[in-house]
Amino acid sequence: MAKYKLKINGKVKEVEADPTTPMLWVLRDTLNMPGTKYGCGIAMCGACTIHLNGMAVRSCQMLVSSIGNQEVTTIEGLSENATHPVQKAWLEHDVAQCGYCQSGQIMSAAALLKNNPNPSDEDIEASMSGNICRCGTYLRIKEAIKTAAKK
Amino acid sequence: MKNTNNFNRRSFLKSSALAGGGLLLSFNWFTEAKAAEVMILPADWSELTGYIKITPDNVIKILCPNPEFGQNVMTSLPMIIAEELDVDWSEVKVEMGPHDNVKLGPQFTGGSNSVRMYWKPLREAGAAARQMLCQAAAKTWNVPVNEITTKAGVLYHLNGKSAKYGEMASLAASLKVPQGMVLKTPKDFSIVNKSKKNIEGQKVVTGKPLFGIDYHVDGMLIAMIQHPPAFGMKLKSFDASQALKMPGIKDVFSIKLYDEDFVQGGFDTRTFNEMIAVVGNSTWEVMNARKKLKAQWEASGDSKNIVNGRGGKTEVVVPGRLETSSNQMQMMAEYAKMPAKELRKDGDPEAAFKNAATIIERTYNAPFLAHNCMEPMNFFAHVQEDKALVAGPIQAPGWMEPTLASILKLPPEKIEIQMTRMGGGFGRRAYAQYAYEVARISQKMKAPVKLIYSREDDMTYGIYRPMYTATYRAALDANKKLIGFHVIGGGIPESPIHANRFPAGAVDNYLAESWEIPTNITIGAFRAPRSNFNAAAEQSFLDEVAEAMGKDPIELRLEMLKRAKENPVGKNNEYDAERYAAVLELVKEKSGWGKSENGKYNRGVAAYFCHNSYAAHVVDMVTRDGEPYVEQVTSAIDCGIVINPDAAINMVQGAVVDGIGQSFYGGMTFKDGKADHNNFNTYRMIRHNEAPKSIDVHFVQNEIDPTGLGEPPFPPVFGAVANALYKNTGKRHYNQPFMKGDGGEV
């Protein structure tokens, strides 16, 4: 076990964890921040997507010991009260069915728009293809991203 | 998951005062049956219940009886109450109800039944509550009740007096519940059939702890189970000494799911009866410790399960062999040639085939499918000496309660079941063995415990969609008229055949037969069970028959349905030929079927009836990067009155995407009993770039009481994809998944 000071959603959080612990489980178990979801554990589904210095990463592959000073943003920290344009667009298009994958979808979409404010359909498909939606809400996700891009 | 139209239990509404004043309207639906009796008679669960609570300060709360797994019942069911109650939807607070089969009914999410079965009782509840509020206002104002009107949660008298519902709620609670309410006519609906946003949308997009896997109580332990590595294997012995030395680990022990003499209910599936439980402080620690287990497994041999499902108590012999998919395929081919059980026979099919000028015969195969809900199976339990609390994702809390009571040796009333939002279900979470496992673990640990399956555990545990095959034969006379139709189908371990569905009723000489092969690979309901295979096979076959007859595939179906409507063959035809034809007509019109501007697409059509609804799709395929790609889909659905149109469109679009994904890529195969896939790196799921660019959904507009929607749009996608694929590749595809080549992986 080791102690880490992590910058999460603009606050410093002190945690004690085994250095090999993925951020996913530090967030979910240690910090009781369950918005970041466990889906596959091997970076194949995207449910656990968070931002590391604004870049979308799979938290199931990010060891707590590798985070250092980097800024971690989770779905809980994306905005206060769903005011981020991506969250607003998700509500406008009523995207969710079961909703389980949507934290990861939203985090991937928010990172995409940060780097590419006006993505084409192909850009969206390419950067969102790592996020599986078992309910099949892909069309609405794409529409929501386009709506968010306009804001 | 049998559907039934038998409404054989009468319910009554009951009003009482809320603590602190206000109206609580509840139901008691099982006045003629004990809850326990109903547990083993799911087919009779026909009338359901809800709660309406109105407080003096005008908080209007509606409890959703059925668990939410993405079908949007937490929004649509309360909408039905709110419609008749006449309240402002934006002021309604919705909560998931507690598990209470007496007050809230069966609370079963599955079989596309939620809206269909709750429709009438929830409307009656809303109307009764509204009437009681009107009566309370009439009393208070000392005016005749017929001079009271309501609008959006406010009571009005024609002389200008008004009051919010909350003001009259306490008095209303003291009144007798009116019977035989006149319900609104559809043209007066102001909430139903108007799109409303997902009631939990805000919580979803902000990552609130909605799901079972998010369930947390202080001091809770985390558990994982290690199940045998293959179907047909069991635990021989294990050494936990290394695992126990790992940090954060509390205990390692084996658990038995059921006692030896346990009589399984119809949904108590038994994949592995003994597993190793690893319990510790955190998920990562438990995952790591589990890797240190040293377990020996052995062949389980044949076993016997006593199952008390529909049709009474039966002994089921489960073969112990270690199965391999290629052998399963071979076995199915052998069974298909043997005498089978006749399910339906009309006319003289033998003579029709004997006299046929042309016989078309085709065989279709489909593999096991893993549900792969995005939220892996998990459940929380806190079992104490005299009571238990369990919480998590479950489609059928009422079915798990008696089993939990039996396992824990507690009376059912001492077991509290909380239903969390589910990260997908698709049928998988009707089978609660993960809840039994954690109940066992919590009982042993004497502590609150959350059990989590890893993705690998989830994918390799079984309870799959069965493996199916069917051979279809059509007899054509010298004039290319269809004179005979024969289907023989089977599967591992169940047959897919619905003998009384189309084209039964449309062909003079018809024969349906079926057979089954037992297996130790456990199976369960998977979105539109059996239909999801039949629609693929039958609808591909009809495409080929139409081609052989020189007819347009929609025209052939419409001709057959016309026959079935005007002069149906045989009895017990399950479908309404007119409604079936109407979705084909609608999809034909909306897709521009046969129009030259659509010549750039490789088009396939299919239609199907299941779960009391009708669905038809036209799939437009193109070649992209050298691969077949579904670019757009047009869908026509008749599910009666649509409660929440935008959410219903979302559901149909999702079913289309799901159907394309499963038919292209889905499939679980086995080698010596071991699942060939355990995660999304090799079990391929449809992704963003593989989804169509547009899915245009149209509903038949009618005033028929709502029928199912979660499942019906799914099965015909398979057939439409297969038929489009033929146009795209020039080759018929008979074996799913289509994208792995004929024969698939197996």
PDB file of N, CA and C in Angstrom, chain B residues 287-351:
ATOM      1  N   MET B 287      -9.892  -9.341  -6.734  1.00  0.00           N
ATOM      2  CA  MET B 287      -9.495  -9.824  -8.070  1.00  0.00           C
ATOM      3  C   MET B 287      -8.085 -10.421  -8.023  1.00  0.00           C
ATOM      4  N   ASN B 288      -7.205  -9.731  -7.346  1.00  0.00           N
ATOM      5  CA  ASN B 288      -5.821 -10.214  -7.261  1.00  0.00           C
ATOM      6  C   ASN B 288      -5.708 -11.495  -6.453  1.00  0.00           C
ATOM      7  N   ALA B 289      -6.426 -11.547  -5.342  1.00  0.00           N
ATOM      8  CA  ALA B 289      -6.359 -12.738  -4.489  1.00  0.00           C
ATOM      9  C   ALA B 289      -6.923 -13.952  -5.229  1.00  0.00           C
ATOM     10  N   ARG B 290      -7.947 -13.713  -6.021  1.00  0.00           N
ATOM     11  CA  ARG B 290      -8.584 -14.825  -6.731  1.00  0.00           C
ATOM     12  C   ARG B 290      -7.595 -15.513  -7.668  1.00  0.00           C
ATOM     13  N   LYS B 291      -6.660 -14.719  -8.203  1.00  0.00           N
ATOM     14  CA  LYS B 291      -5.653 -15.312  -9.099  1.00  0.00           C
ATOM     15  C   LYS B 291      -4.741 -16.296  -8.364  1.00  0.00           C
ATOM     16  N   LYS B 292      -4.680 -16.179  -7.032  1.00  0.00           N
ATOM     17  CA  LYS B 292      -3.794 -17.051  -6.241  1.00  0.00           C
ATOM     18  C   LYS B 292      -4.470 -18.338  -5.799  1.00  0.00           C
ATOM     19  N   LEU B 293      -5.736 -18.484  -6.141  1.00  0.00           N
ATOM     20  CA  LEU B 293      -6.436 -19.724  -5.772  1.00  0.00           C
ATOM     21  C   LEU B 293      -5.808 -20.899  -6.506  1.00  0.00           C
ATOM     22  N   LYS B 294      -5.690 -22.008  -5.787  1.00  0.00           N
ATOM     23  CA  LYS B 294      -5.274 -23.236  -6.469  1.00  0.00           C
ATOM     24  C   LYS B 294      -6.444 -24.205  -6.369  1.00  0.00           C
ATOM     25  N   ALA B 295      -7.155 -24.355  -7.484  1.00  0.00           N
ATOM     26  CA  ALA B 295      -8.361 -25.183  -7.454  1.00  0.00           C
ATOM     27  C   ALA B 295      -8.208 -26.359  -8.392  1.00  0.00           C
ATOM     28  N   GLN B 296      -8.731 -27.490  -7.967  1.00  0.00           N
ATOM     29  CA  GLN B 296      -8.805 -28.659  -8.847  1.00  0.00           C
ATOM     30  C   GLN B 296     -10.265 -28.868  -9.227  1.00  0.00           C
ATOM     31  N   TRP B 297     -10.460 -29.120 -10.501  1.00  0.00           N
ATOM     32  CA  TRP B 297     -11.814 -29.323 -11.019  1.00  0.00           C
ATOM     33  C   TRP B 297     -11.898 -30.720 -11.587  1.00  0.00           C
ATOM     34  N   GLU B 298     -13.080 -31.267 -11.615  1.00  0.00           N
ATOM     35  CA  GLU B 298     -13.259 -32.603 -12.191  1.00  0.00           C
ATOM     36  C   GLU B 298     -14.568 -32.657 -12.969  1.00  0.00           C
ATOM     37  N   ALA B 299     -14.651 -33.692 -13.804  1.00  0.00           N
ATOM     38  CA  ALA B 299     -15.898 -33.846 -14.574  1.00  0.00           C
ATOM     39  C   ALA B 299     -17.054 -34.071 -13.618  1.00  0.00           C
ATOM     40  N   SER B 300     -18.151 -33.397 -13.868  1.00  0.00           N
ATOM     41  CA  SER B 300     -19.269 -33.495 -12.924  1.00  0.00           C
ATOM     42  C   SER B 300     -20.097 -34.751 -13.121  1.00  0.00           C
ATOM     43  N   GLY B 301     -20.021 -35.331 -14.327  1.00  0.00           N
ATOM     44  CA  GLY B 301     -20.896 -36.463 -14.627  1.00  0.00           C
ATOM     45  C   GLY B 301     -22.340 -35.999 -14.778  1.00  0.00           C
ATOM     46  N   ASP B 302     -23.191 -36.934 -15.148  1.00  0.00           N
ATOM     47  CA  ASP B 302     -24.608 -36.579 -15.294  1.00  0.00           C
ATOM     48  C   ASP B 302     -25.173 -36.179 -13.937  1.00  0.00           C
ATOM     49  N   SER B 303     -26.107 -35.238 -13.961  1.00  0.00           N
ATOM     50  CA  SER B 303     -26.743 -34.853 -12.704  1.00  0.00           C
ATOM     51  C   SER B 303     -28.236 -34.699 -12.914  1.00  0.00           C
ATOM     52  N   LYS B 304     -28.945 -34.707 -11.802  1.00  0.00           N
ATOM     53  CA  LYS B 304     -30.404 -34.598 -11.892  1.00  0.00           C
ATOM     54  C   LYS B 304     -30.858 -33.353 -11.145  1.00  0.00           C
ATOM     55  N   ASN B 305     -31.667 -32.546 -11.788  1.00  0.00           N
ATOM     56  CA  ASN B 305     -32.267 -31.393 -11.125  1.00  0.00           C
ATOM     57  C   ASN B 305     -33.763 -31.633 -11.008  1.00  0.00           C
ATOM     58  N   ILE B 306     -34.310 -31.274  -9.870  1.00  0.00           N
ATOM     59  CA  ILE B 306     -35.777 -31.326  -9.744  1.00  0.00           C
ATOM     60  C   ILE B 306     -36.286 -29.914  -9.966  1.00  0.00           C
ATOM     61  N   VAL B 307     -37.097 -29.767 -10.991  1.00  0.00           N
ATOM     62  CA  VAL B 307     -37.570 -28.434 -11.367  1.00  0.00           C
ATOM     63  C   VAL B 307     -39.086 -28.397 -11.261  1.00  0.00           C
ATOM     64  N   ASN B 308     -39.578 -27.400 -10.560  1.00  0.00           N
ATOM     65  CA  ASN B 308     -41.021 -27.213 -10.450  1.00  0.00           C
ATOM     66  C   ASN B 308     -41.403 -25.936 -11.200  1.00  0.00           C
ATOM     67  N   GLY B 309     -41.505 -26.063 -12.484  1.00  0.00           N
ATOM     68  CA  GLY B 309     -41.843 -24.898 -13.303  1.00  0.00           C
ATOM     69  C   GLY B 309     -43.270 -25.005 -13.779  1.00  0.00           C
ATOM     70  N   ARG B 310     -43.558 -24.311 -14.854  1.00  0.00           N
ATOM     71  CA  ARG B 310     -44.882 -24.463 -15.441  1.00  0.00           C
ATOM     72  C   ARG B 310     -45.030 -25.906 -15.897  1.00  0.00           C
ATOM     73  N   GLY B 311     -46.145 -26.479 -15.658  1.00  0.00           N
ATOM     74  CA  GLY B 311     -46.350 -27.861 -16.070  1.00  0.00           C
ATOM     75  C   GLY B 311     -45.983 -28.849 -14.971  1.00  0.00           C
ATOM     76  N   GLY B 312     -45.715 -28.351 -13.786  1.00  0.00           N
ATOM     77  CA  GLY B 312     -45.507 -29.221 -12.635  1.00  0.00           C
ATOM     78  C   GLY B 312     -44.067 -29.640 -12.420  1.00  0.00           C
ATOM     79  N   LYS B 313     -43.893 -30.522 -11.452  1.00  0.00           N
ATOM     80  CA  LYS B 313     -42.564 -30.927 -11.022  1.00  0.00           C
ATOM     81  C   LYS B 313     -41.986 -31.973 -11.968  1.00  0.00           C
ATOM     82  N   THR B 314     -40.797 -31.740 -12.461  1.00  0.00           N
ATOM     83  CA  THR B 314     -40.171 -32.723 -13.332  1.00  0.00           C
ATOM     84  C   THR B 314     -38.718 -32.918 -12.932  1.00  0.00           C
ATOM     85  N   GLU B 315     -38.222 -34.111 -13.242  1.00  0.00           N
ATOM     86  CA  GLU B 315     -36.814 -34.378 -12.984  1.00  0.00           C
ATOM     87  C   GLU B 315     -36.069 -34.181 -14.305  1.00  0.00           C
ATOM     88  N   VAL B 316     -35.084 -33.327 -14.280  1.00  0.00           N
ATOM     89  CA  VAL B 316     -34.339 -33.022 -15.502  1.00  0.00           C
ATOM     90  C   VAL B 316     -32.950 -33.640 -15.380  1.00  0.00           C
ATOM     91  N   VAL B 317     -32.615 -34.495 -16.311  1.00  0.00           N
ATOM     92  CA  VAL B 317     -31.270 -35.087 -16.295  1.00  0.00           C
ATOM     93  C   VAL B 317     -30.351 -34.205 -17.135  1.00  0.00           C
ATOM     94  N   VAL B 318     -29.304 -33.728 -16.494  1.00  0.00           N
ATOM     95  CA  VAL B 318     -28.350 -32.863 -17.185  1.00  0.00           C
ATOM     96  C   VAL B 318     -27.128 -33.709 -17.537  1.00  0.00           C
ATOM     97  N   PRO B 319     -26.837 -33.820 -18.842  1.00  0.00           N
ATOM     98  CA  PRO B 319     -25.694 -34.659 -19.227  1.00  0.00           C
ATOM     99  C   PRO B 319     -24.370 -34.039 -18.779  1.00  0.00           C
ATOM    100  N   GLY B 320     -23.433 -34.857 -18.435  1.00  0.00           N
ATOM    101  CA  GLY B 320     -22.168 -34.356 -17.904  1.00  0.00           C
ATOM    102  C   GLY B 320     -21.087 -34.141 -18.939  1.00  0.00           C
ATOM    103  N   ARG B 321     -21.373 -34.449 -20.198  1.00  0.00           N
ATOM    104  CA  ARG B 321     -20.307 -34.400 -21.214  1.00  0.00           C
ATOM    105  C   ARG B 321     -19.743 -32.984 -21.389  1.00  0.00           C
ATOM    106  N   LEU B 322     -18.482 -32.923 -21.818  1.00  0.00           N
ATOM    107  CA  LEU B 322     -17.830 -31.643 -22.094  1.00  0.00           C
ATOM    108  C   LEU B 322     -18.059 -31.347 -23.576  1.00  0.00           C
ATOM    109  N   GLU B 323     -18.830 -30.330 -23.843  1.00  0.00           N
ATOM    110  CA  GLU B 323     -19.306 -30.124 -25.207  1.00  0.00           C
ATOM    111  C   GLU B 323     -18.407 -29.211 -26.038  1.00  0.00           C
ATOM    112  N   THR B 324     -18.351 -29.531 -27.333  1.00  0.00           N
ATOM    113  CA  THR B 324     -17.576 -28.740 -28.285  1.00  0.00           C
ATOM    114  C   THR B 324     -18.510 -28.346 -29.431  1.00  0.00           C
ATOM    115  N   SER B 325     -18.382 -27.124 -29.873  1.00  0.00           N
ATOM    116  CA  SER B 325     -19.381 -26.581 -30.799  1.00  0.00           C
ATOM    117  C   SER B 325     -19.500 -27.362 -32.096  1.00  0.00           C
ATOM    118  N   SER B 326     -18.393 -27.824 -32.643  1.00  0.00           N
ATOM    119  CA  SER B 326     -18.479 -28.567 -33.905  1.00  0.00           C
ATOM    120  C   SER B 326     -19.288 -29.852 -33.696  1.00  0.00           C
ATOM    121  N   ASN B 327     -19.118 -30.473 -32.533  1.00  0.00           N
ATOM    122  CA  ASN B 327     -19.901 -31.680 -32.241  1.00  0.00           C
ATOM    123  C   ASN B 327     -21.367 -31.353 -32.039  1.00  0.00           C
ATOM    124  N   GLN B 328     -21.602 -30.193 -31.440  1.00  0.00           N
ATOM    125  CA  GLN B 328     -22.995 -29.779 -31.231  1.00  0.00           C
ATOM    126  C   GLN B 328     -23.694 -29.595 -32.579  1.00  0.00           C
ATOM    127  N   MET B 329     -22.979 -28.988 -33.529  1.00  0.00           N
ATOM    128  CA  MET B 329     -23.541 -28.779 -34.868  1.00  0.00           C
ATOM    129  C   MET B 329     -23.872 -30.121 -35.518  1.00  0.00           C
ATOM    130  N   GLN B 330     -22.950 -31.050 -35.360  1.00  0.00           N
ATOM    131  CA  GLN B 330     -23.119 -32.379 -35.955  1.00  0.00           C
ATOM    132  C   GLN B 330     -24.313 -33.098 -35.317  1.00  0.00           C
ATOM    133  N   MET B 331     -24.403 -32.965 -34.005  1.00  0.00           N
ATOM    134  CA  MET B 331     -25.496 -33.607 -33.284  1.00  0.00           C
ATOM    135  C   MET B 331     -26.846 -33.017 -33.718  1.00  0.00           C
ATOM    136  N   MET B 332     -26.852 -31.710 -33.905  1.00  0.00           N
ATOM    137  CA  MET B 332     -28.102 -31.075 -34.346  1.00  0.00           C
ATOM    138  C   MET B 332     -28.492 -31.587 -35.735  1.00  0.00           C
ATOM    139  N   ALA B 333     -27.506 -31.739 -36.605  1.00  0.00           N
ATOM    140  CA  ALA B 333     -27.788 -32.223 -37.961  1.00  0.00           C
ATOM    141  C   ALA B 333     -28.352 -33.651 -37.914  1.00  0.00           C
ATOM    142  N   GLU B 334     -27.850 -34.453 -36.982  1.00  0.00           N
ATOM    143  CA  GLU B 334     -28.348 -35.828 -36.843  1.00  0.00           C
ATOM    144  C   GLU B 334     -29.770 -35.848 -36.290  1.00  0.00           C
ATOM    145  N   TYR B 335     -30.005 -35.051 -35.260  1.00  0.00           N
ATOM    146  CA  TYR B 335     -31.349 -34.994 -34.670  1.00  0.00           C
ATOM    147  C   TYR B 335     -32.379 -34.524 -35.701  1.00  0.00           C
ATOM    148  N   ALA B 336     -31.942 -33.598 -36.552  1.00  0.00           N
ATOM    149  CA  ALA B 336     -32.882 -33.018 -37.525  1.00  0.00           C
ATOM    150  C   ALA B 336     -33.415 -34.078 -38.484  1.00  0.00           C
ATOM    151  N   LYS B 337     -32.693 -35.195 -38.611  1.00  0.00           N
ATOM    152  CA  LYS B 337     -33.113 -36.249 -39.537  1.00  0.00           C
ATOM    153  C   LYS B 337     -33.993 -37.297 -38.860  1.00  0.00           C
ATOM    154  N   MET B 338     -34.071 -37.239 -37.543  1.00  0.00           N
ATOM    155  CA  MET B 338     -34.818 -38.262 -36.813  1.00  0.00           C
ATOM    156  C   MET B 338     -36.291 -37.860 -36.674  1.00  0.00           C
ATOM    157  N   PRO B 339     -37.147 -38.851 -36.391  1.00  0.00           N
ATOM    158  CA  PRO B 339     -38.557 -38.506 -36.173  1.00  0.00           C
ATOM    159  C   PRO B 339     -38.689 -37.483 -35.050  1.00  0.00           C
ATOM    160  N   ALA B 340     -39.544 -36.499 -35.257  1.00  0.00           N
ATOM    161  CA  ALA B 340     -39.666 -35.415 -34.293  1.00  0.00           C
ATOM    162  C   ALA B 340     -41.096 -35.324 -33.786  1.00  0.00           C
ATOM    163  N   LYS B 341     -41.279 -34.445 -32.840  1.00  0.00           N
ATOM    164  CA  LYS B 341     -42.603 -34.256 -32.247  1.00  0.00           C
ATOM    165  C   LYS B 341     -43.439 -33.346 -33.143  1.00  0.00           C
ATOM    166  N   GLU B 342     -44.611 -33.838 -33.499  1.00  0.00           N
ATOM    167  CA  GLU B 342     -45.485 -33.023 -34.349  1.00  0.00           C
ATOM    168  C   GLU B 342     -46.180 -31.955 -33.515  1.00  0.00           C
ATOM    169  N   LEU B 343     -46.031 -30.699 -33.904  1.00  0.00           N
ATOM    170  CA  LEU B 343     -46.653 -29.609 -33.163  1.00  0.00           C
ATOM    171  C   LEU B 343     -47.952 -29.154 -33.821  1.00  0.00           C
ATOM    172  N   ARG B 344     -47.985 -29.224 -35.139  1.00  0.00           N
ATOM    173  CA  ARG B 344     -49.195 -28.785 -35.846  1.00  0.00           C
ATOM    174  C   ARG B 344     -49.179 -29.371 -37.253  1.00  0.00           C
ATOM    175  N   LYS B 345     -50.344 -29.774 -37.677  1.00  0.00           N
ATOM    176  CA  LYS B 345     -50.474 -30.289 -39.041  1.00  0.00           C
ATOM    177  C   LYS B 345     -51.800 -29.812 -39.619  1.00  0.00           C
ATOM    178  N   ASP B 346     -51.738 -29.189 -40.766  1.00  0.00           N
ATOM    179  CA  ASP B 346     -52.942 -28.778 -41.485  1.00  0.00           C
ATOM    180  C   ASP B 346     -52.926 -29.470 -42.844  1.00  0.00           C
ATOM    181  N   GLY B 347     -54.087 -29.911 -43.287  1.00  0.00           N
ATOM    182  CA  GLY B 347     -54.200 -30.514 -44.620  1.00  0.00           C
ATOM    183  C   GLY B 347     -53.388 -31.789 -44.725  1.00  0.00           C
ATOM    184  N   ASP B 348     -52.777 -31.978 -45.874  1.00  0.00           N
ATOM    185  CA  ASP B 348     -52.004 -33.191 -46.124  1.00  0.00           C
ATOM    186  C   ASP B 348     -50.611 -32.802 -46.653  1.00  0.00           C
ATOM    187  N   PRO B 349     -49.738 -32.395 -45.750  1.00  0.00           N
ATOM    188  CA  PRO B 349     -48.425 -31.924 -46.215  1.00  0.00           C
ATOM    189  C   PRO B 349     -47.625 -33.000 -46.948  1.00  0.00           C
ATOM    190  N   GLU B 350     -47.778 -34.256 -46.516  1.00  0.00           N
ATOM    191  CA  GLU B 350     -47.023 -35.327 -47.184  1.00  0.00           C
ATOM    192  C   GLU B 350     -47.390 -35.376 -48.668  1.00  0.00           C
ATOM    193  N   ALA B 351     -48.693 -35.348 -48.925  1.00  0.00           N
ATOM    194  CA  ALA B 351     -49.159 -35.401 -50.326  1.00  0.00           C
ATOM    195  C   ALA B 351     -48.690 -34.170 -51.104  1.00  0.00           C
TER     196      ALA B 351
END
